[in-house]
C-alpha positions as CSV (number, residue, x, y, z in Angstrom):
1,M,265.2,166.0,41.7
2,A,264.4,166.1,45.1
3,R,262.3,163.5,47.0
4,S,259.2,164.0,48.4
5,D,258.7,162.6,52.5
6,P,256.3,159.8,52.3
7,P,252.9,160.6,53.4
8,P,252.4,159.4,57.2
9,A,251.7,156.5,58.6
10,P,248.1,156.0,59.6
11,E,247.6,155.7,63.0
12,R,247.7,151.7,64.6
13,L,244.3,151.0,66.1
14,D,244.3,150.0,69.3
15,R,242.7,146.3,69.5
16,A,243.2,146.4,73.1
17,G,241.4,149.7,74.4
18,L,238.8,149.0,72.0
19,V,237.6,145.9,73.1
20,Q,238.0,147.6,76.1
21,G,235.2,150.2,75.4
22,L,233.0,147.5,73.4
23,G,233.4,145.5,76.6
24,A,232.5,148.4,79.3
25,Y,229.9,149.8,77.1
26,G,228.1,146.2,76.4
27,I,228.1,145.7,80.1
28,W,226.3,149.0,80.7
29,G,224.5,148.2,77.9
30,V,222.3,145.5,80.4
31,L,222.6,147.4,83.2
32,P,218.9,149.0,83.2
33,L,217.7,145.5,83.7
34,F,220.0,144.9,86.9
35,F,218.9,147.9,88.7
36,F,215.5,147.4,87.7
37,A,215.4,144.8,90.0
38,L,216.3,146.5,92.5
39,K,213.3,148.9,92.0
40,G,212.0,149.1,95.4
41,V,215.4,150.2,97.3
42,G,215.7,153.8,97.2
43,A,218.7,155.2,94.4
44,G,220.8,156.3,96.4
45,E,221.1,153.1,98.9
46,V,221.7,151.4,95.5
47,V,225.0,154.4,94.6
48,A,225.9,153.7,98.4
49,G,226.2,150.3,98.2
50,R,228.0,149.8,94.4
51,V,230.5,151.9,96.0
52,L,231.6,149.9,99.4
53,W,231.2,146.5,97.3
54,S,233.3,147.7,94.8
55,L,235.9,149.6,97.1
56,G,235.5,145.6,98.7
57,L,236.6,144.1,95.6
58,L,238.6,145.8,94.4
59,A,240.6,146.0,98.1
60,I,241.1,142.4,97.2
61,V,242.0,142.6,94.1
62,I,244.6,145.5,94.6
63,M,246.2,143.1,98.0
64,A,245.7,139.9,95.0
65,L,248.2,141.7,92.5
66,G,250.4,143.5,94.5
67,R,249.7,146.8,93.7
68,T,249.8,148.6,96.9
69,S,252.9,150.3,96.6
70,A,251.4,152.3,93.1
71,I,247.9,153.1,95.7
72,M,250.3,154.9,97.9
73,A,252.2,156.6,95.0
74,A,248.8,157.9,94.2
75,L,247.7,158.7,97.6
76,R,251.3,161.0,97.9
77,S,250.4,162.6,94.3
78,R,248.6,165.8,95.0
79,R,247.5,166.6,91.4
80,A,246.1,162.5,91.2
81,M,244.4,163.2,94.2
82,L,242.6,166.3,93.1
83,L,242.2,164.4,89.9
84,L,240.0,161.6,91.4
85,S,238.2,164.1,94.0
86,A,236.6,165.1,91.0
87,S,235.9,162.0,88.9
88,A,234.8,160.9,92.3
89,A,231.8,163.7,92.0
90,L,231.3,162.8,89.0
91,I,230.6,159.4,88.6
92,S,228.7,159.8,91.9
93,V,226.3,162.1,90.4
94,N,226.6,159.9,87.0
95,W,225.2,156.9,88.9
96,L,222.8,158.8,91.1
97,V,220.6,160.2,87.9
98,Y,221.5,157.1,85.9
99,I,219.7,154.7,88.7
100,W,216.7,157.1,89.4
101,A,216.0,156.9,86.2
102,V,215.8,153.8,85.3
103,Q,214.2,152.7,88.7
104,N,211.1,155.1,87.5
105,G,210.4,154.6,83.9
106,H,212.8,157.4,82.4
107,V,215.2,154.2,80.5
108,L,214.7,156.1,77.2
109,E,216.5,159.3,78.4
110,G,219.1,157.6,80.2
111,S,219.4,155.1,77.2
112,L,220.2,159.1,75.1
113,G,223.1,159.6,77.7
114,Y,225.6,157.5,77.0
115,F,223.8,157.9,73.0
116,L,225.0,161.4,73.4
117,N,228.0,160.5,75.4
118,P,230.9,159.9,72.2
119,L,229.9,162.9,71.0
120,V,230.2,164.7,73.8
121,N,233.7,163.1,74.3
122,V,234.3,164.2,70.5
123,L,233.2,167.4,71.7
124,L,235.3,167.7,74.7
125,G,238.3,166.1,72.6
126,I,238.5,169.0,69.7
127,V,237.3,172.0,72.6
128,L,239.6,170.6,75.7
129,L,242.4,168.8,74.0
130,R,242.5,169.9,70.2
131,E,241.8,167.3,68.7
132,K,240.9,167.6,64.8
133,L,238.5,165.2,62.9
134,G,238.6,164.2,59.7
135,R,236.2,164.5,57.0
136,A,235.0,160.8,57.4
137,Q,235.2,161.2,60.9
138,M,232.5,164.4,60.9
139,V,230.5,163.0,58.7
140,A,230.4,160.0,61.4
141,V,230.0,162.7,64.0
142,A,226.8,164.2,61.8
143,L,225.3,161.1,61.6
144,A,225.4,160.2,65.0
145,G,224.0,163.8,65.9
146,I,221.1,163.8,63.5
147,G,220.2,160.5,65.4
148,V,220.7,161.6,68.6
149,A,218.7,164.8,67.6
150,V,215.7,161.8,66.4
151,L,215.7,160.7,69.6
152,A,215.8,164.1,71.6
153,V,212.6,164.4,70.4
154,G,211.1,161.7,72.2
155,A,212.7,162.0,75.8
156,G,210.9,165.3,76.1
157,Q,211.3,167.0,80.0
158,G,213.1,164.0,80.9
159,I,216.3,166.0,78.8
160,W,217.9,167.0,81.4
161,I,218.9,163.5,82.6
162,S,219.9,163.0,79.0
163,L,222.5,165.8,79.2
164,T,223.4,165.2,82.8
165,L,224.8,161.4,82.4
166,A,226.1,162.5,78.7
167,F,228.3,165.8,80.7
168,S,229.0,164.0,83.9
169,F,230.8,160.2,82.3
170,G,231.6,163.0,79.6
171,F,233.8,164.3,81.8
172,Y,234.7,161.7,83.8
173,G,236.4,160.4,80.9
174,L,238.4,163.2,80.5
175,V,240.0,163.3,84.0
176,R,240.2,159.9,83.8
177,K,242.2,160.3,80.9
178,V,244.5,163.1,82.4
179,A,245.0,161.4,85.7
180,P,248.3,160.5,86.4
181,V,247.1,156.8,87.8
182,G,246.0,153.1,86.2
183,A,242.9,152.6,86.2
184,L,242.8,149.8,88.6
185,E,243.9,152.3,91.0
186,G,242.2,154.9,90.4
187,L,238.5,153.5,90.5
188,T,239.8,152.0,94.5
189,L,241.0,155.5,95.5
190,E,237.4,157.1,93.7
191,T,235.7,154.5,95.3
192,A,237.6,155.3,98.5
193,I,236.9,158.9,98.3
194,L,233.0,158.1,97.8
195,A,233.1,155.3,101.2
196,P,233.0,157.5,104.5
197,F,229.8,159.2,102.4
198,G,227.9,155.9,101.2
199,L,228.9,155.4,105.1
200,G,227.3,157.3,106.3
201,Y,223.8,157.7,104.2
202,L,223.6,154.2,104.9
203,F,224.2,154.1,108.7
204,W,221.1,157.2,108.0
205,L,219.1,155.2,106.4
206,S,219.4,152.5,108.9
207,T,218.6,155.0,111.9
208,H,215.1,156.0,109.6
209,G,214.1,152.8,109.0
210,G,214.9,153.0,105.7
211,L,217.1,150.8,105.1
212,E,216.5,147.8,102.4
213,F,219.8,145.7,102.6
214,G,219.3,142.7,104.7
215,N,215.3,142.9,104.3
216,E,215.2,140.8,101.8
217,A,217.3,138.3,100.2
218,L,216.9,139.3,96.5
219,A,217.8,142.8,96.6
220,T,220.1,142.3,98.9
221,T,222.2,139.6,96.8
222,L,221.9,142.7,94.1
223,L,223.3,144.9,96.3
224,V,226.4,142.7,96.9
225,L,226.3,142.1,92.9
226,S,226.4,145.7,92.5
227,G,230.3,145.8,93.2
228,V,230.4,143.7,90.7
229,V,228.9,145.1,88.3
230,T,230.2,148.2,88.9
231,A,234.2,147.6,88.9
232,V,234.4,145.1,85.7
233,P,232.6,148.2,83.3
234,L,234.7,150.7,85.2
235,L,237.9,149.7,85.2
236,L,237.3,148.4,81.5
237,F,235.8,151.8,80.5
238,A,239.3,153.6,82.4
239,G,241.7,151.3,80.2
240,A,240.1,152.4,76.8
241,A,240.1,156.2,78.0
242,R,244.2,156.4,79.1
243,R,244.7,154.2,76.1
């Protein structure tokens, strides 16, 4: 009598990836309070500050861990640099829209964007990565979709904020997933790509009397700390995405 093949073993939960993902979203959950405290600083200056201070922090970490060889290897890879250029553009749009939304009283719409993001991730996984959902997963996605739809009713005309945030971050996660570079090296190179634009914008602000950095102690301190609150969750997210 022929034996039937045993059922496939269930996919093992990657606990490290789960913890990284939860850590990233936990930090992002309290970021509106941080950026609201920078309400007197323009969104463009905040984004430029995030880029430059993140790059400074990441450069120190790269050198401390001896990862410069990995950076050089990524720089020699045309595919890696093209993908990181795309992810840098996506995350800069995401940052700019999110900070503008928080500073201009659109926290609900901004939050809705990140509620939508997991659904966008599922959509991208199914359409672009040919992933399949089990029955329980489909039920969970449907329930989440209903909840998000209820929230979307309250977003009104600000729904463009939610959609921009959800899709820019969804595609960012997709690009980082396929980019052949580690989380730390990838984020370092992304910020390096954006740094000249940030420096140029800050220089333009300084010549037009619009630079807030250095004018007030609290705002200046928060702008410096923006490097930490930017780099840490993105490193956690990139690590989780690659798992």
